Structures are given as C-alpha cells and as structure tokens.
C-alpha cells in the first residue's frame, strides 16, 4: 500500500490516483482484480470516503479502473490498441483555403504554428483564475436551463458598459451574443441579404478566405475591394457600388488580419459617406482590436448621431459592430457579440434560434466573471505590450533575412511579409510541413496578383529564435 504526504502541495485525490496507478504498474494489482472498497481504502489511508470516491471516479474516467454496480471497483484490462492521432483526409490541391482552415484549428500538431490565428497558451494563463474556474462551471451547470437566446442578461449589461467605455452608444437591448465573429457574420448575411445581393470583402482578408472556399451560394456573390494600409480602396469601392449596388461590406478597422495597421480617420468618414450614398450596410469586425496599442476609434462610433433616434434611420442604422473573446481569453471560449441597430435585433434573434438556439452558459459565465473581476483590462494591456514587442522582433529578424513589407504595419498580431526574390513559397511551405511548422501562403487570403509571394505570419510565434534559424537555413539552401 502507498502512503500520503499531507504536507505536499499535491491534492490528496491526486496522490491517491498516483498511488493506485503505481501499484497497477508494479503489477501488485492485476487487471480484473477487485480494488479495496471506498470505505476500506479511506480507513487505510486515514482520509474521508469522499476523497477516495473522488479518486476512484477520476480513475474510472481515465479508463484505469472499471466501476461495476453492486460489486465495486476493478482494475481495467490493458488497452490492446494504442491510441492513434486522428489523420485528416487528403485535401484536393485546388482548395488551399480549406486545407488552411483545417490545419489552423489543429495547431497542437505543430511544434511551431507560425501562421496560426491564436496567441500562445502561456500568454493567456492569467486571464482566468484557476481557483474559480471549477466553481463557475459548476454554477453554470446547475442552472437547470440553457443560456437565454440573446445571451445572459448580466453579461450583456457588462458588455454594454464596456462598449460605452470605448465610445460606442451601446445598451444591452442591442447586444446579441454569438458563437464567435464568424457565426455573427453569417447571421448578418442571413438576416440582411436576399438571394441576389452582393457582399464586398476586403482583399486580403480572413473573410475572403471563409467565403470563397465555402460551398455557400453566397460565395458566388462576393466582390473584392483591395485593402490598403489605411483601409479599403475607396475608389474601387465606389466603382463596385455603382456597378453592383452591394448590400453589405465587411471591414476591419483595427489591427487588420492579415496585413496589420488601422483604417485612417479620413478613410473611415468617406467609407461611411459611401454607405449612406449607396445604401449598403457595414459589418465592423473588431476581433483583434484589443491587441491594438495606439489611439483607436470605430466606424460604429463615428456612425452615431449626437442624439440617437432609431426612427430617423441614417448611419446609426447601417453599422454592425462584431467582436469576440476567443483571441484574448481563450480559443475554447466561443463567445462573440453583435452590437446591432435596434430594428435588426429581432431578425438576428430568429436566425440565431434557427442555427444554434443559444450559446454556452458556461462560456458566458466565465467571460462575465473575467470582466467583472477587474482582471480583463490588466490582461489586455499586458497582451498589447507582448504583441508590440513580438512584432518588433519579428519584423527586424525578417528584414535581416531579406523579407519586405509594402504596407504600413505598425500594429496588430499579423505580419504580411513578402519573401525574398527567387524563393518558392510552395516549396517553403512544403518543407515547413515536413519540419512540423505551420506556414500559410498569402494566396490563401487574397486573389490579388502576386499574393502567392507573401506569407501571413503570427508575430507571437514568428519572433522565436528557432524559427529564424530554420528560415535562414531554408533560404540559404534555396
């Protein structure tokens, strides 16, 4: 029998689990043999029956122990087939965007996910206190009901307060919680668009990837407007408006993905004037805005009249603000939001019910706690500092290797880098795949000529010395 160390920091439940596993590995307890009862083991170890029962439950969940009703606990037989990682089916070469999406959501298989869309897990550790996570999850589980369709009232009120701090005229009645920004965008498409309506998407952009590679009928009605350092190309946008009369424009004002940088105030005002002139709606994607460190503004903020009056229409009825917490808290938290003009709340609610019914109450509870506990702002400020530092190191290292940057890229998580002349991006990506490095070509995000000469890089991973060593070796070999 094993002993417990009551002075150790390891919880007693964990020590019991380790002890049981150790005796099984030493073959003192053989597969199929009956373990001591909960009461017997509790008496031997001098702990409560609850502690032993918790350990047995955990071992059962791990497949080490089998529970047989009325008979007790038994050592589980050894698994004859070792667990194998799931292999993704081969992807057609004509669908690089689909391949990117599937790989980008499985970055744990790469030692260096340099082109992924998430921050390193270690950067997010201080966002949620481990001491309260279990209690919050239990509270949500014991509610006896799912989250309200629009989202929990407490979180929506807290989000409205936070948006007002940003200068947005928000109230909880105009906030709809979603399963992330992508879900929110497709809800907008369902609510706003008729079958023959067009959507304008920036090129390059993440949503161009989403729409052009999807099987949705919407993919055939996507218009591209070039994205410049200071925002979308308004001359091209005006031409698209004159020819096609689009219904919706998707844009990122802050920390653009993938080219970095912000929309300028001058471009923002002219964009809103075009929206008013041609009658299209604007979806402002602010998923990376919290990582921007410089002074910021939002289209949704500029579109607000001095006196908010939904009955008057105008620009306050044309801009939808979307954001999410998956980038700055955890990719596992699928909570996004739409700040919508009041008259569109009910249509969006109806489409949300038809798609997912409601969001996760556990996710909503965790996000509300973080916002109310005062941890979020300190966490975000720390992320801003780390992103800026990583961006500086990454761009300096890339420039030394001959990479070029043709846009003003002072802000944001991503770097849009042009490879040195003569370097084959497909060859580079193929070698990276063999070396367990995730790289993404610019052509995944853009259809502009020459986009195949670019890489989209995540500064938080790109800055690592081992990546620069690998990159230098590859460029030297080519």
Coordinates of C-alpha atoms in Angstrom, one line a residue:
X1 CA 0.0 0.0 0.0
X2 CA 1.1 3.5 -0.6
X3 CA 1.3 6.5 1.8
X4 CA 0.0 10.0 1.5
X5 CA 2.1 13.2 2.2
X6 CA -0.2 15.7 3.9
X7 CA 2.5 18.4 3.8
X8 CA 2.8 18.2 0.0
X9 CA 1.1 20.7 -2.3
X10 CA -0.3 17.9 -4.4
X11 CA -4.0 17.4 -3.5
X12 CA -4.9 14.1 -1.7
X13 CA -7.1 13.0 -4.6
X14 CA -4.2 13.3 -7.0
X15 CA -1.9 11.4 -4.6
X16 CA -4.4 8.5 -4.3
X17 CA -4.7 8.3 -8.1
X18 CA -0.9 8.2 -8.5
X19 CA -0.7 5.6 -5.8
X20 CA -3.3 3.3 -7.4
X21 CA -1.7 3.7 -10.8
X22 CA 1.7 2.9 -9.3
X23 CA 0.5 -0.4 -7.7
X24 CA -1.1 -1.4 -11.0
X25 CA 2.1 -0.6 -12.9
X26 CA 4.1 -2.7 -10.4
X27 CA 1.6 -5.5 -11.1
X28 CA 0.6 -5.7 -7.4
X29 CA -2.9 -5.2 -8.5
X30 CA -3.6 -7.3 -11.6
X31 CA -6.1 -6.5 -14.4
X32 CA -9.5 -7.7 -13.4
X33 CA -8.7 -7.8 -9.7
X34 CA -11.0 -6.1 -7.2
X35 CA -9.8 -2.9 -5.6
X36 CA -10.4 -2.1 -1.9
X37 CA -13.8 -0.6 -1.3
X38 CA -14.2 3.1 -0.8
X39 CA -14.6 2.7 2.9
X40 CA -11.7 0.2 3.3
X41 CA -9.2 2.4 1.4
X42 CA -10.4 5.5 3.3
X43 CA -9.7 3.8 6.6
X44 CA -6.3 2.5 5.5
X45 CA -5.2 6.0 4.3
X46 CA -6.9 8.0 7.0
X47 CA -9.0 10.1 4.7
X48 CA -12.6 10.7 4.1
X49 CA -14.7 8.4 1.9
X50 CA -15.5 11.4 -0.3
X51 CA -11.8 11.8 -1.1
X52 CA -11.4 8.2 -2.1
X53 CA -14.6 8.2 -4.1
X54 CA -13.4 11.2 -6.0
X55 CA -10.1 9.5 -6.8
X56 CA -11.9 6.3 -8.0
X57 CA -14.2 8.4 -10.2
X58 CA -11.3 10.1 -11.8
X59 CA -9.5 6.8 -12.4
X60 CA -12.7 5.4 -13.9
X61 CA -12.9 8.4 -16.3
X62 CA -9.3 7.8 -17.3
X63 CA -10.0 4.1 -18.1
X64 CA -7.7 2.8 -15.4
X65 CA -10.5 1.5 -13.2
X66 CA -13.9 -0.1 -14.0
X67 CA -16.9 0.5 -11.8
X68 CA -19.4 -2.4 -11.6
X69 CA -22.7 -1.6 -10.0
X70 CA -23.2 -3.6 -6.8
X71 CA -19.7 -5.1 -7.0
X72 CA -17.2 -2.3 -6.5
X73 CA -14.2 -1.2 -8.4
X74 CA -11.8 -3.3 -10.5
X75 CA -8.5 -2.8 -12.4
X76 CA -9.4 -2.3 -16.0
X77 CA -7.8 -4.6 -18.6
X78 CA -4.9 -3.1 -20.6
X79 CA -5.9 -1.5 -23.8
X80 CA -4.8 -3.7 -26.7
X81 CA -4.9 -0.9 -29.3
X82 CA -2.8 2.2 -28.6
X83 CA -4.5 5.5 -29.3
X84 CA -3.5 7.0 -32.6
X85 CA -3.8 10.6 -33.6
X86 CA -6.7 11.3 -36.0
X87 CA -5.5 11.7 -39.6
X88 CA -7.2 14.2 -41.7
X89 CA -8.4 13.0 -45.1
X90 CA -6.4 14.2 -48.1
X91 CA -7.4 17.6 -49.4
X92 CA -7.8 18.5 -53.1
X93 CA -4.9 20.7 -54.2
X94 CA -7.4 23.1 -55.7
X95 CA -8.7 24.0 -52.2
X96 CA -5.8 25.7 -50.3
X97 CA -8.2 27.7 -48.2
X98 CA -10.0 24.6 -46.9
X99 CA -6.6 23.0 -46.1
X100 CA -5.5 26.1 -44.2
X101 CA -8.7 26.2 -42.1
X102 CA -8.4 22.6 -41.2
X103 CA -4.8 22.9 -40.2
X104 CA -5.2 26.2 -38.4
X105 CA -7.6 24.5 -36.0
X106 CA -5.2 21.7 -35.3
X107 CA -2.1 23.6 -34.5
X108 CA -1.3 21.4 -31.5
X109 CA 0.2 19.0 -34.1
X110 CA 2.9 21.6 -35.0
X111 CA 5.9 22.5 -32.9
X112 CA 5.9 26.0 -34.4
X113 CA 2.4 27.2 -35.6
X114 CA 3.9 30.4 -37.1
X115 CA 0.9 31.2 -39.3
X116 CA -1.9 30.3 -36.8
X117 CA -4.5 32.8 -35.7
X118 CA -4.2 32.4 -31.9
X119 CA -1.9 33.6 -29.2
X120 CA 0.4 31.1 -27.3
X121 CA -1.4 29.4 -24.5
X122 CA 1.2 30.7 -22.0
X123 CA 0.2 34.3 -22.9
X124 CA -3.4 33.6 -21.8
X125 CA -2.8 31.9 -18.5
X126 CA -3.5 34.9 -16.3
X127 CA -6.9 35.7 -17.9
X128 CA -9.0 33.4 -15.8
X129 CA -8.1 32.5 -12.2
X130 CA -7.8 28.7 -11.8
X131 CA -9.2 28.8 -8.3
X132 CA -12.6 30.0 -9.5
X133 CA -12.9 28.1 -12.9
X134 CA -14.4 25.0 -11.4
X135 CA -16.9 26.9 -9.2
X136 CA -18.1 29.0 -12.1
X137 CA -18.5 25.9 -14.4
X138 CA -20.5 24.2 -11.6
X139 CA -22.7 27.2 -11.1
X140 CA -23.5 27.3 -14.8
X141 CA -24.2 23.5 -14.9
X142 CA -26.6 23.7 -12.0
X143 CA -28.7 26.4 -13.6
X144 CA -31.1 23.8 -14.9
X145 CA -31.6 25.8 -18.1
X146 CA -29.6 26.9 -21.2
X147 CA -28.4 30.5 -21.7
X148 CA -31.1 32.9 -22.8
X149 CA -31.4 33.1 -26.6
X150 CA -29.9 36.6 -26.8
X151 CA -27.4 35.8 -24.1
X152 CA -27.4 36.1 -20.3
X153 CA -28.6 39.5 -19.1
X154 CA -25.7 40.0 -16.8
X155 CA -23.1 39.6 -19.5
X156 CA -24.9 41.7 -22.0
X157 CA -25.2 44.5 -19.4
X158 CA -21.5 44.2 -18.7
X159 CA -20.6 44.2 -22.4
X160 CA -22.8 47.3 -22.9
X161 CA -20.8 49.1 -20.2
X162 CA -17.5 48.1 -21.7
X163 CA -18.6 49.3 -25.2
X164 CA -19.7 52.6 -23.8
X165 CA -16.2 53.0 -22.3
X166 CA -14.9 52.6 -25.9
X167 CA -17.2 55.4 -27.0
X168 CA -19.9 53.3 -28.6
X169 CA -23.5 54.1 -27.8
X170 CA -24.4 50.6 -26.6
X171 CA -27.2 49.3 -24.5
X172 CA -27.8 45.7 -23.5
X173 CA -31.0 45.5 -25.6
X174 CA -28.9 45.9 -28.8
X175 CA -26.3 43.2 -28.0
X176 CA -26.7 39.7 -29.3
X177 CA -24.3 37.0 -28.1
X178 CA -22.9 34.6 -30.8
X179 CA -20.6 31.7 -31.1
X180 CA -17.8 33.9 -32.3
X181 CA -17.4 36.6 -35.0
X182 CA -17.7 34.1 -37.9
X183 CA -21.1 33.0 -36.6
X184 CA -22.2 36.6 -36.1
X185 CA -21.2 37.4 -39.7
X186 CA -23.2 34.6 -41.2
X187 CA -26.2 35.6 -39.0
X188 CA -25.9 39.1 -40.6
X189 CA -25.8 37.6 -44.1
X190 CA -29.0 35.5 -43.4
X191 CA -30.8 38.5 -41.9
X192 CA -29.7 41.2 -44.4
X193 CA -29.2 39.6 -47.8
X194 CA -31.6 38.5 -50.5
X195 CA -30.6 35.7 -52.9
X196 CA -29.2 38.1 -55.5
X197 CA -27.5 40.6 -53.1
X198 CA -23.7 41.2 -53.2
X199 CA -21.2 41.3 -50.4
X200 CA -18.0 43.3 -50.5
X201 CA -15.0 41.9 -48.7
X202 CA -11.5 43.3 -48.3
X203 CA -8.7 41.7 -50.2
X204 CA -6.6 40.4 -48.5
X205 CA -8.7 39.4 -45.6
X206 CA -9.7 36.4 -43.5
X207 CA -13.3 36.5 -44.5
X208 CA -12.4 36.4 -48.2
X209 CA -10.9 33.0 -47.3
X210 CA -14.0 32.0 -45.5
X211 CA -16.5 32.9 -48.2
X212 CA -14.5 32.0 -51.4
X213 CA -13.7 28.5 -50.0
X214 CA -17.2 27.7 -48.7
X215 CA -19.9 25.9 -50.6
X216 CA -22.5 28.5 -49.7
X217 CA -24.4 30.2 -52.6
X218 CA -23.0 33.4 -51.1
X219 CA -19.5 32.5 -52.4
X220 CA -20.6 33.4 -55.9
X221 CA -21.7 36.9 -54.9
X222 CA -18.5 38.1 -53.2
X223 CA -16.9 41.3 -54.5
X224 CA -13.3 42.2 -53.6
X225 CA -12.1 45.6 -52.6
X226 CA -8.3 46.0 -52.2
X227 CA -7.2 46.6 -48.6
X228 CA -4.6 49.3 -48.3
X229 CA -2.5 50.4 -45.3
X230 CA -5.1 53.0 -44.3
X231 CA -8.3 51.0 -45.1
X232 CA -10.2 49.7 -48.1
X233 CA -9.6 51.3 -51.5
X234 CA -12.5 53.7 -51.7
X235 CA -12.1 54.4 -55.4
X236 CA -12.6 50.7 -56.2
X237 CA -15.4 50.5 -53.6
X238 CA -17.2 53.4 -55.3
X239 CA -16.9 51.6 -58.6
X240 CA -18.3 48.4 -57.1
X241 CA -21.2 50.3 -55.6
X242 CA -22.1 52.0 -58.9
X243 CA -22.0 48.7 -60.8
X244 CA -23.4 46.1 -58.4
X245 CA -25.2 48.1 -55.6
X246 CA -23.9 45.7 -52.9
X247 CA -25.9 45.2 -49.7
X248 CA -23.1 44.6 -47.2
X249 CA -19.4 45.4 -46.6
X250 CA -17.2 43.6 -44.2
X251 CA -14.2 45.5 -42.9
X252 CA -11.7 45.6 -40.0
X253 CA -10.9 49.0 -38.6
X254 CA -8.2 48.0 -36.1
X255 CA -5.3 45.5 -36.3
X256 CA -6.2 44.2 -39.7
X257 CA -5.9 40.4 -40.4
X258 CA -3.6 39.7 -42.3
X259 CA -1.8 43.0 -43.3
X260 CA -1.8 44.8 -40.0
X261 CA -2.4 48.5 -39.5
X262 CA -5.6 50.5 -38.9
X263 CA -8.1 52.3 -41.0
X264 CA -7.4 56.1 -41.0
X265 CA -10.0 58.6 -39.8
X266 CA -10.2 60.1 -43.3
X267 CA -11.0 56.8 -45.0
X268 CA -13.4 55.9 -42.2
X269 CA -15.5 59.1 -42.8
X270 CA -15.5 58.7 -46.6
X271 CA -16.5 55.0 -46.2
X272 CA -19.5 55.9 -44.1
X273 CA -20.5 58.5 -46.7
X274 CA -20.4 55.9 -49.4
X275 CA -22.5 53.6 -47.3
X276 CA -25.1 56.4 -46.9
X277 CA -25.0 57.3 -50.6
X278 CA -25.4 53.7 -51.9
X279 CA -27.4 52.2 -49.1
X280 CA -25.2 49.3 -48.0
X281 CA -24.6 48.0 -44.5
X282 CA -21.2 47.8 -42.8
X283 CA -20.1 44.9 -40.6
X284 CA -17.1 46.1 -38.5
X285 CA -15.1 43.1 -37.3
X286 CA -13.2 44.1 -34.2
X287 CA -11.9 40.6 -33.2
X288 CA -8.2 41.8 -32.9
X289 CA -8.9 45.4 -31.7
X290 CA -8.0 44.7 -28.1
X291 CA -4.4 44.0 -29.3
X292 CA -4.0 47.5 -30.8
X293 CA -2.0 49.7 -28.5
X294 CA -2.4 53.1 -30.2
X295 CA -5.3 55.5 -30.0
X296 CA -8.3 53.9 -31.5
X297 CA -11.7 54.7 -33.0
X298 CA -14.5 52.6 -34.5
X299 CA -16.8 53.0 -37.5
X300 CA -19.7 52.2 -35.2
X301 CA -18.6 55.1 -33.0
X302 CA -18.3 57.6 -36.0
X303 CA -21.7 56.5 -37.3
X304 CA -23.5 57.5 -34.1
X305 CA -25.6 60.7 -34.3
X306 CA -25.4 63.2 -31.5
X307 CA -28.9 62.2 -30.4
X308 CA -29.6 58.5 -31.0
X309 CA -33.0 58.1 -32.6
X310 CA -33.7 54.7 -34.3
X311 CA -36.7 56.1 -36.1
X312 CA -34.7 58.5 -38.1
X313 CA -32.5 55.9 -39.9
X314 CA -29.2 57.1 -41.2
X315 CA -25.8 55.7 -40.5
X316 CA -26.6 54.6 -37.0
X317 CA -28.9 52.0 -38.7
X318 CA -26.2 50.8 -41.1
X319 CA -23.2 49.8 -38.9
X320 CA -23.0 46.4 -37.1
X321 CA -20.1 46.0 -34.6
X322 CA -18.8 42.5 -34.1
X323 CA -16.3 41.2 -31.6
X324 CA -15.2 38.1 -29.7
X325 CA -13.2 36.8 -26.7
X326 CA -11.6 33.8 -28.4
X327 CA -8.4 35.7 -29.2
X328 CA -7.7 37.4 -26.0
X329 CA -9.1 35.0 -23.4
X330 CA -9.1 31.5 -24.9
X331 CA -9.9 29.9 -28.3
X332 CA -12.0 27.5 -26.2
X333 CA -14.4 30.3 -25.2
X334 CA -16.8 30.6 -28.2
X335 CA -18.5 33.9 -27.1
X336 CA -18.8 36.8 -29.6
X337 CA -21.2 39.7 -29.9
X338 CA -23.1 41.8 -32.3
X339 CA -23.9 45.4 -31.4
X340 CA -26.8 45.9 -33.8
X341 CA -29.2 48.7 -34.7
X342 CA -32.3 48.2 -32.7
X343 CA -34.6 47.2 -35.6
X344 CA -32.4 44.3 -36.6
X345 CA -32.3 42.6 -33.2
X346 CA -35.4 40.5 -33.7
X347 CA -34.4 39.2 -37.2
X348 CA -31.0 38.3 -35.9
X349 CA -32.5 36.5 -32.9
X350 CA -34.7 34.5 -35.1
X351 CA -31.8 33.3 -37.3
X352 CA -29.7 32.5 -34.2
X353 CA -32.5 30.3 -32.9
X354 CA -32.7 28.5 -36.2
X355 CA -28.9 27.9 -36.2
X356 CA -27.6 27.2 -32.7
X357 CA -30.6 28.1 -30.3
X358 CA -28.3 29.6 -27.7
X359 CA -24.6 29.9 -26.7
X360 CA -22.9 28.1 -23.9
X361 CA -23.9 29.3 -20.5
X362 CA -20.6 28.1 -19.1
X363 CA -18.7 30.2 -21.6
X364 CA -20.9 33.2 -20.8
X365 CA -20.4 32.7 -17.1
X366 CA -16.6 32.7 -17.4
X367 CA -16.5 35.7 -19.6
X368 CA -18.8 37.7 -17.3
X369 CA -16.6 36.8 -14.3
X370 CA -13.4 37.9 -16.0
X371 CA -15.0 41.3 -17.0
X372 CA -16.4 41.9 -13.5
X373 CA -13.4 40.7 -11.6
X374 CA -11.2 43.5 -12.9
X375 CA -8.7 41.1 -14.5
X376 CA -9.5 41.8 -18.1
X377 CA -8.1 45.2 -18.6
X378 CA -4.8 44.3 -17.0
X379 CA -4.6 41.2 -19.0
X380 CA -5.3 43.0 -22.3
X381 CA -2.7 45.7 -21.6
X382 CA -0.1 43.0 -21.0
X383 CA -1.1 41.3 -24.3
X384 CA -0.7 44.6 -26.1
X385 CA 2.8 45.0 -24.8
X386 CA 3.8 41.5 -25.7
X387 CA 2.3 41.8 -29.2
X388 CA 4.2 45.0 -29.9
X389 CA 7.4 43.6 -28.6
X390 CA 7.0 40.4 -30.6
X391 CA 6.1 42.4 -33.7
X392 CA 9.2 44.5 -33.5
X393 CA 11.5 41.4 -33.0
X394 CA 9.7 39.6 -35.9
X395 CA 10.0 42.3 -38.4
X396 CA 13.6 43.1 -37.5
X397 CA 14.5 39.4 -38.0
X398 CA 12.6 39.1 -41.2
X399 CA 14.2 42.2 -42.7
X400 CA 17.6 40.8 -42.0
X401 CA 16.7 37.7 -44.0
X402 CA 15.5 39.8 -47.0
X403 CA 11.7 39.9 -46.4
X404 CA 9.9 43.0 -47.5
X405 CA 6.9 44.9 -46.1
X406 CA 5.0 47.0 -48.6
X407 CA 2.3 48.2 -46.2
X408 CA 2.5 50.4 -43.0
X409 CA 2.4 47.6 -40.4
X410 CA 2.9 49.2 -37.1
X411 CA 0.0 47.4 -35.3
X412 CA -1.6 44.0 -34.9
X413 CA -0.8 40.4 -34.4
X414 CA -0.1 39.5 -38.0
X415 CA 2.7 40.3 -40.4
X416 CA 2.2 40.4 -44.2
X417 CA 5.7 39.6 -45.4
X418 CA 6.9 39.3 -49.0
X419 CA 9.6 36.5 -49.4
X420 CA 13.0 37.4 -50.9
X421 CA 13.2 37.2 -54.7
X422 CA 13.7 33.7 -56.1
X423 CA 12.2 31.9 -53.1
X424 CA 9.4 29.4 -53.8
X425 CA 6.6 29.9 -51.3
X426 CA 5.0 26.5 -52.1
X427 CA 8.4 24.8 -51.6
X428 CA 9.0 26.7 -48.3
X429 CA 5.6 25.6 -47.0
X430 CA 6.1 22.0 -48.1
X431 CA 9.4 21.9 -46.2
X432 CA 7.8 23.6 -43.2
X433 CA 5.1 20.9 -43.1
X434 CA 7.8 18.2 -43.0
X435 CA 9.5 20.0 -40.2
X436 CA 6.3 20.4 -38.1
X437 CA 6.0 24.2 -38.8
X438 CA 2.7 25.7 -39.9
X439 CA 3.1 28.3 -42.6
X440 CA 0.3 30.0 -44.7
X441 CA 0.7 31.5 -48.1
X442 CA -0.7 34.9 -49.0
X443 CA -2.8 33.4 -51.7
X444 CA -5.0 31.8 -49.0
X445 CA -6.2 35.3 -48.0
X446 CA -6.0 37.2 -51.3
X447 CA -6.8 36.9 -55.0
X448 CA -4.6 39.8 -56.0
X449 CA -1.7 39.1 -58.4
X450 CA 1.5 38.5 -56.5
X451 CA -0.2 37.3 -53.3
X452 CA 1.5 33.9 -53.7
X453 CA 4.8 35.7 -52.9
X454 CA 3.6 36.5 -49.4
X455 CA 3.4 34.8 -46.0
X456 CA 0.9 35.6 -43.3
X457 CA 2.9 35.3 -40.0
X458 CA 1.8 35.4 -36.4
X459 CA 4.2 37.7 -34.5
X460 CA 3.9 35.8 -31.3
X461 CA 5.4 32.7 -32.9
X462 CA 7.4 34.3 -35.6
X463 CA 9.7 36.0 -33.1
X464 CA 11.1 32.7 -31.8
X465 CA 14.8 32.2 -32.5
X466 CA 14.3 28.6 -33.6
X467 CA 12.0 29.8 -36.4
X468 CA 14.6 32.3 -37.7
X469 CA 17.3 29.6 -37.6
X470 CA 15.1 27.3 -39.6
X471 CA 14.1 30.1 -42.0
X472 CA 17.8 31.1 -42.5
X473 CA 18.7 27.5 -43.3
X474 CA 15.9 27.2 -45.9
X475 CA 16.8 30.5 -47.6
X476 CA 20.4 29.5 -47.8
X477 CA 19.6 26.2 -49.3
X478 CA 17.5 27.8 -52.0

